[in-house]
């Protein structure tokens, strides 16, 4: 089938990107999902600073790449019978697929999955495959196994987590990067020190705000939030923090 994706063909672009225009919306061939994979219709996606870092080249990736890694969507098709997923499931996409079998996964540290890191480095799905091709028949790489800025994507089941159907997609999408990164930092590394400890959060984008919410939820005795962008500070003042 065809999908419309947002493709970056080279890195090193300067901002403002409205002028350098590094991204192109293009129609690509999307192969059907194979066993262990899902076809997902993307319903919401977020722009993360890590996307911009690929565009500038600060966080180099293999080119060309269908960009985007923070998304939620709806399962359209499953690649194998007996899957734990069903068409119609709402899913959040995770930017590190966890194989479940490597030493880190077995230790309960899936964010450090070796196979997931290798797939992300190579711009493939977990398992080493590409499911995207351009009109010349050349592979287009997957961004962190997700390629969120597309209308349909094929992903490893290991990149997807089912969420309740009544959770709005635009909120669910934030769990794909901002919440797991920001709240994850607080809940996984700072929780033991809470609520006695005070917490400083530097930078109030999606990640920082998620960290702030998690610190608040854990009853941190004091939260100091800092951002050099005035409108972020204004937002804090409006909410009385
Ligand atoms: Zn991100
Ligand atoms: Zn693993």
mmCIF file of C-alpha atoms and ligand atoms in Angstrom:
data_model
loop_
_atom_site.group_PDB
_atom_site.id
_atom_site.type_symbol
_atom_site.label_atom_id
_atom_site.label_comp_id
_atom_site.label_asym_id
_atom_site.label_seq_id
_atom_site.Cartn_x
_atom_site.Cartn_y
_atom_site.Cartn_z
ATOM 1 C CA UNK A 1 0.000 0.000 0.000
ATOM 2 C CA UNK A 2 0.979 3.650 -0.184
ATOM 3 C CA UNK A 3 1.635 5.873 2.815
ATOM 4 C CA UNK A 4 2.457 9.545 3.030
ATOM 5 C CA UNK A 5 5.570 10.050 5.136
ATOM 6 C CA UNK A 6 7.796 12.987 6.103
ATOM 7 C CA UNK A 7 11.250 12.277 4.764
ATOM 8 C CA UNK A 8 14.619 13.818 5.602
ATOM 9 C CA UNK A 9 17.175 13.123 2.846
ATOM 10 C CA UNK A 10 20.222 14.876 4.358
ATOM 11 C CA UNK A 11 21.332 16.395 7.672
ATOM 12 C CA UNK A 12 23.043 19.664 8.599
ATOM 13 C CA UNK A 13 20.142 22.017 7.872
ATOM 14 C CA UNK A 14 20.056 25.377 9.604
ATOM 15 C CA UNK A 15 17.075 26.863 11.402
ATOM 16 C CA UNK A 16 14.661 28.492 10.820
ATOM 17 C CA UNK A 17 13.414 25.342 9.136
ATOM 18 C CA UNK A 18 10.498 27.286 7.665
ATOM 19 C CA UNK A 19 13.155 28.721 5.341
ATOM 20 C CA UNK A 20 15.571 25.797 4.913
ATOM 21 C CA UNK A 21 12.613 23.393 4.430
ATOM 22 C CA UNK A 22 14.515 20.151 5.140
ATOM 23 C CA UNK A 23 11.440 17.877 5.286
ATOM 24 C CA UNK A 24 9.381 16.628 2.363
ATOM 25 C CA UNK A 25 5.965 15.010 2.522
ATOM 26 C CA UNK A 26 6.193 12.165 0.027
ATOM 27 C CA UNK A 27 4.250 9.077 -0.917
ATOM 28 C CA UNK A 28 6.172 5.866 -0.146
ATOM 29 C CA UNK A 29 5.487 2.191 -0.671
ATOM 30 C CA UNK A 30 4.641 0.520 2.644
ATOM 31 C CA UNK A 31 5.046 -3.251 2.749
ATOM 32 C CA UNK A 32 2.424 -5.236 4.658
ATOM 33 C CA UNK A 33 3.220 -6.229 8.256
ATOM 34 C CA UNK A 34 5.079 -9.517 8.691
ATOM 35 C CA UNK A 35 4.750 -11.849 11.705
ATOM 36 C CA UNK A 36 5.463 -9.858 14.871
ATOM 37 C CA UNK A 37 4.580 -6.570 13.163
ATOM 38 C CA UNK A 38 1.540 -4.277 12.999
ATOM 39 C CA UNK A 39 0.073 -1.879 10.461
ATOM 40 C CA UNK A 40 -0.934 1.242 12.406
ATOM 41 C CA UNK A 41 -2.869 4.316 11.318
ATOM 42 C CA UNK A 42 -1.177 7.259 13.044
ATOM 43 C CA UNK A 43 -3.791 9.443 14.754
ATOM 44 C CA UNK A 44 -1.539 11.905 16.612
ATOM 45 C CA UNK A 45 2.176 12.689 16.649
ATOM 46 C CA UNK A 46 4.370 15.109 18.560
ATOM 47 C CA UNK A 47 7.415 17.043 17.403
ATOM 48 C CA UNK A 48 10.339 16.417 19.762
ATOM 49 C CA UNK A 49 13.657 18.223 19.993
ATOM 50 C CA UNK A 50 15.331 14.934 19.026
ATOM 51 C CA UNK A 51 13.636 15.226 15.607
ATOM 52 C CA UNK A 52 15.197 18.668 15.198
ATOM 53 C CA UNK A 53 18.586 17.283 16.284
ATOM 54 C CA UNK A 54 18.461 14.789 13.417
ATOM 55 C CA UNK A 55 17.662 17.611 10.989
ATOM 56 C CA UNK A 56 20.640 19.677 12.208
ATOM 57 C CA UNK A 57 22.895 16.622 12.365
ATOM 58 C CA UNK A 58 23.595 16.902 16.104
ATOM 59 C CA UNK A 59 22.076 13.452 16.504
ATOM 60 C CA UNK A 60 23.150 11.723 13.279
ATOM 61 C CA UNK A 61 20.974 9.020 11.733
ATOM 62 C CA UNK A 62 21.163 7.029 8.530
ATOM 63 C CA UNK A 63 19.610 8.854 5.583
ATOM 64 C CA UNK A 64 17.099 9.004 4.023
ATOM 65 C CA UNK A 65 14.790 8.617 7.000
ATOM 66 C CA UNK A 66 11.021 8.902 7.558
ATOM 67 C CA UNK A 67 11.097 11.117 10.645
ATOM 68 C CA UNK A 68 9.093 11.199 13.877
ATOM 69 C CA UNK A 69 9.123 9.046 16.994
ATOM 70 C CA UNK A 70 6.336 10.263 19.337
ATOM 71 C CA UNK A 71 2.932 8.963 18.266
ATOM 72 C CA UNK A 72 -0.274 7.137 19.022
ATOM 73 C CA UNK A 73 -2.542 5.378 16.577
ATOM 74 C CA UNK A 74 -4.928 2.595 15.804
ATOM 75 C CA UNK A 75 -3.991 -0.952 14.774
ATOM 76 C CA UNK A 76 -5.358 -1.653 11.293
ATOM 77 C CA UNK A 77 -3.824 -5.040 10.542
ATOM 78 C CA UNK A 78 -1.743 -7.643 12.386
ATOM 79 C CA UNK A 79 1.077 -9.522 10.716
ATOM 80 C CA UNK A 80 0.487 -12.894 12.315
ATOM 81 C CA UNK A 81 -2.357 -14.926 13.713
ATOM 82 C CA UNK A 82 -2.199 -15.356 17.478
ATOM 83 C CA UNK A 83 -0.926 -11.852 18.037
ATOM 84 C CA UNK A 84 -1.724 -10.256 21.367
ATOM 85 C CA UNK A 85 -2.895 -7.231 19.344
ATOM 86 C CA UNK A 86 -6.184 -6.863 17.474
ATOM 87 C CA UNK A 87 -7.352 -4.508 14.745
ATOM 88 C CA UNK A 88 -8.947 -1.501 16.440
ATOM 89 C CA UNK A 89 -6.547 -1.501 19.392
ATOM 90 C CA UNK A 90 -5.281 1.951 20.301
ATOM 91 C CA UNK A 91 -1.519 1.957 20.767
ATOM 92 C CA UNK A 92 1.282 4.242 21.876
ATOM 93 C CA UNK A 93 4.531 3.725 19.978
ATOM 94 C CA UNK A 94 7.723 3.394 22.010
ATOM 95 C CA UNK A 95 10.953 4.756 20.538
ATOM 96 C CA UNK A 96 13.070 1.878 21.868
ATOM 97 C CA UNK A 97 11.706 -1.521 20.851
ATOM 98 C CA UNK A 98 12.498 -4.081 23.555
ATOM 99 C CA UNK A 99 13.286 -7.602 22.350
ATOM 100 C CA UNK A 100 12.465 -9.152 25.733
ATOM 101 C CA UNK A 101 15.341 -11.607 25.431
ATOM 102 C CA UNK A 102 18.701 -9.818 25.699
ATOM 103 C CA UNK A 103 20.560 -9.471 29.038
ATOM 104 C CA UNK A 104 19.206 -5.946 29.645
ATOM 105 C CA UNK A 105 15.617 -6.946 28.847
ATOM 106 C CA UNK A 106 15.937 -9.940 31.156
ATOM 107 C CA UNK A 107 17.206 -7.659 33.923
ATOM 108 C CA UNK A 108 14.058 -5.567 33.584
ATOM 109 C CA UNK A 109 15.863 -2.707 31.844
ATOM 110 C CA UNK A 110 14.196 -2.704 28.398
ATOM 111 C CA UNK A 111 15.240 0.869 27.633
ATOM 112 C CA UNK A 112 18.793 -0.514 27.215
ATOM 113 C CA UNK A 113 17.721 -3.352 24.874
ATOM 114 C CA UNK A 114 20.700 -4.318 22.701
ATOM 115 C CA UNK A 115 18.630 -5.437 19.693
ATOM 116 C CA UNK A 116 16.481 -2.317 19.976
ATOM 117 C CA UNK A 117 19.557 -0.075 20.042
ATOM 118 C CA UNK A 118 21.012 -1.868 17.001
ATOM 119 C CA UNK A 119 17.766 -1.527 15.035
ATOM 120 C CA UNK A 120 17.494 2.164 15.930
ATOM 121 C CA UNK A 121 21.129 2.726 14.931
ATOM 122 C CA UNK A 122 20.560 1.013 11.583
ATOM 123 C CA UNK A 123 17.212 2.713 10.909
ATOM 124 C CA UNK A 124 15.316 -0.575 10.677
ATOM 125 C CA UNK A 125 12.470 -2.189 12.540
ATOM 126 C CA UNK A 126 13.383 -4.637 15.309
ATOM 127 C CA UNK A 127 14.504 -7.684 13.352
ATOM 128 C CA UNK A 128 16.483 -5.643 10.839
ATOM 129 C CA UNK A 129 13.863 -5.037 8.137
ATOM 130 C CA UNK A 130 12.764 -1.998 6.166
ATOM 131 C CA UNK A 131 9.092 -1.709 5.245
ATOM 132 C CA UNK A 132 9.341 1.648 3.450
ATOM 133 C CA UNK A 133 10.583 2.221 -0.102
ATOM 134 C CA UNK A 134 10.659 5.323 -2.288
ATOM 135 C CA UNK A 135 9.452 5.372 -5.886
ATOM 136 C CA UNK A 136 12.908 4.266 -7.051
ATOM 137 C CA UNK A 137 12.588 1.087 -4.981
ATOM 138 C CA UNK A 138 15.203 2.263 -2.454
ATOM 139 C CA UNK A 139 14.774 1.618 1.260
ATOM 140 C CA UNK A 140 13.798 4.592 3.405
ATOM 141 C CA UNK A 141 14.952 4.199 7.006
ATOM 142 C CA UNK A 142 12.615 4.091 9.991
ATOM 143 C CA UNK A 143 13.120 6.697 12.718
ATOM 144 C CA UNK A 144 13.485 4.792 16.010
ATOM 145 C CA UNK A 145 11.167 2.075 14.710
ATOM 146 C CA UNK A 146 8.235 4.510 14.517
ATOM 147 C CA UNK A 147 8.408 7.132 11.695
ATOM 148 C CA UNK A 148 5.573 8.993 13.345
ATOM 149 C CA UNK A 149 5.003 11.755 10.773
ATOM 150 C CA UNK A 150 3.278 9.354 8.383
ATOM 151 C CA UNK A 151 -0.366 8.485 7.850
ATOM 152 C CA UNK A 152 0.230 4.721 8.127
ATOM 153 C CA UNK A 153 3.257 2.882 9.550
ATOM 154 C CA UNK A 154 4.404 -0.700 9.989
ATOM 155 C CA UNK A 155 6.020 -1.271 13.386
ATOM 156 C CA UNK A 156 7.325 -4.166 15.438
ATOM 157 C CA UNK A 157 4.817 -5.352 18.033
ATOM 158 C CA UNK A 158 7.705 -4.670 20.447
ATOM 159 C CA UNK A 159 7.356 -0.961 19.612
ATOM 160 C CA UNK A 160 3.652 -0.810 20.542
ATOM 161 C CA UNK A 161 1.767 -0.631 23.834
ATOM 162 C CA UNK A 162 -2.030 -0.907 23.994
ATOM 163 C CA UNK A 163 -3.768 1.976 25.768
ATOM 164 C CA UNK A 164 -7.452 2.495 26.692
ATOM 165 C CA UNK A 165 -9.674 3.424 23.747
ATOM 166 C CA UNK A 166 -11.120 6.401 25.610
ATOM 167 C CA UNK A 167 -7.704 8.070 26.015
ATOM 168 C CA UNK A 168 -7.530 10.900 23.439
ATOM 169 C CA UNK A 169 -4.855 10.221 20.814
ATOM 170 C CA UNK A 170 -3.223 13.640 21.233
ATOM 171 C CA UNK A 171 -2.650 12.879 24.928
ATOM 172 C CA UNK A 172 -1.640 9.254 24.344
ATOM 173 C CA UNK A 173 1.018 10.354 21.844
ATOM 174 C CA UNK A 174 2.886 12.245 24.584
ATOM 175 C CA UNK A 175 3.504 8.957 26.378
ATOM 176 C CA UNK A 176 5.648 7.904 23.399
ATOM 177 C CA UNK A 177 8.497 10.222 24.348
ATOM 178 C CA UNK A 178 7.861 13.236 26.589
ATOM 179 C CA UNK A 179 6.123 11.399 29.432
ATOM 180 C CA UNK A 180 8.278 8.289 29.492
ATOM 181 C CA UNK A 181 11.431 10.418 29.338
ATOM 182 C CA UNK A 182 10.463 13.133 31.836
ATOM 183 C CA UNK A 183 8.216 11.217 34.205
ATOM 184 C CA UNK A 184 10.410 8.145 33.772
ATOM 185 C CA UNK A 185 13.474 10.067 34.989
ATOM 186 C CA UNK A 186 11.641 11.107 38.143
ATOM 187 C CA UNK A 187 9.860 7.819 38.855
ATOM 188 C CA UNK A 188 12.782 5.517 38.029
ATOM 189 C CA UNK A 189 15.758 7.438 39.350
ATOM 190 C CA UNK A 190 14.508 9.987 41.892
ATOM 191 C CA UNK A 191 11.480 8.295 43.453
ATOM 192 C CA UNK A 192 13.429 6.916 46.422
ATOM 193 C CA UNK A 193 14.459 10.412 47.446
ATOM 194 C CA UNK A 194 10.867 11.689 47.329
ATOM 195 C CA UNK A 195 8.867 13.240 48.833
ATOM 196 C CA UNK A 196 11.613 14.604 51.103
ATOM 197 C CA UNK A 197 13.829 15.847 48.293
ATOM 198 C CA UNK A 198 13.399 19.040 46.363
ATOM 199 C CA UNK A 199 13.600 18.763 42.583
ATOM 200 C CA UNK A 200 15.002 21.117 39.964
ATOM 201 C CA UNK A 201 13.657 20.795 36.406
ATOM 202 C CA UNK A 202 15.659 22.575 33.719
ATOM 203 C CA UNK A 203 13.744 23.163 30.487
ATOM 204 C CA UNK A 204 9.952 23.206 30.337
ATOM 205 C CA UNK A 205 9.152 21.556 27.055
ATOM 206 C CA UNK A 206 7.244 18.286 26.906
ATOM 207 C CA UNK A 207 9.918 16.337 28.807
ATOM 208 C CA UNK A 208 10.384 18.958 31.521
ATOM 209 C CA UNK A 209 6.657 19.426 32.083
ATOM 210 C CA UNK A 210 6.209 15.648 32.369
ATOM 211 C CA UNK A 211 9.032 15.564 34.951
ATOM 212 C CA UNK A 212 7.365 18.396 36.823
ATOM 213 C CA UNK A 213 4.004 16.572 36.867
ATOM 214 C CA UNK A 214 5.663 13.364 38.085
ATOM 215 C CA UNK A 215 7.521 15.229 40.846
ATOM 216 C CA UNK A 216 4.240 16.830 41.883
ATOM 217 C CA UNK A 217 2.491 13.429 41.867
ATOM 218 C CA UNK A 218 5.198 12.029 44.165
ATOM 219 C CA UNK A 219 4.757 14.883 46.623
ATOM 220 C CA UNK A 220 8.181 16.486 46.140
ATOM 221 C CA UNK A 221 8.701 18.974 48.953
ATOM 222 C CA UNK A 222 9.844 21.703 46.579
ATOM 223 C CA UNK A 223 9.928 21.926 42.783
ATOM 224 C CA UNK A 224 12.068 24.555 41.076
ATOM 225 C CA UNK A 225 11.336 24.815 37.360
ATOM 226 C CA UNK A 226 13.655 26.829 35.133
ATOM 227 C CA UNK A 227 13.397 27.831 31.498
ATOM 228 C CA UNK A 228 15.152 30.577 29.567
ATOM 229 C CA UNK A 229 12.140 31.027 27.266
ATOM 230 C CA UNK A 230 9.943 33.710 28.845
ATOM 231 C CA UNK A 231 6.632 32.218 27.755
ATOM 232 C CA UNK A 232 7.449 28.978 29.627
ATOM 233 C CA UNK A 233 7.987 30.984 32.796
ATOM 234 C CA UNK A 234 4.735 32.844 32.143
ATOM 235 C CA UNK A 235 2.951 29.528 31.816
ATOM 236 C CA UNK A 236 4.311 28.500 35.208
ATOM 237 C CA UNK A 237 3.215 31.694 36.851
ATOM 238 C CA UNK A 238 -0.283 31.314 35.451
ATOM 239 C CA UNK A 239 -0.509 27.950 37.116
ATOM 240 C CA UNK A 240 0.789 29.277 40.395
ATOM 241 C CA UNK A 241 3.929 27.173 40.642
HETATM 242 ZN ZN1 LIG B 1 11.606 12.420 21.663
HETATM 243 ZN ZN1 LIG B 2 16.332 -6.705 24.536
#
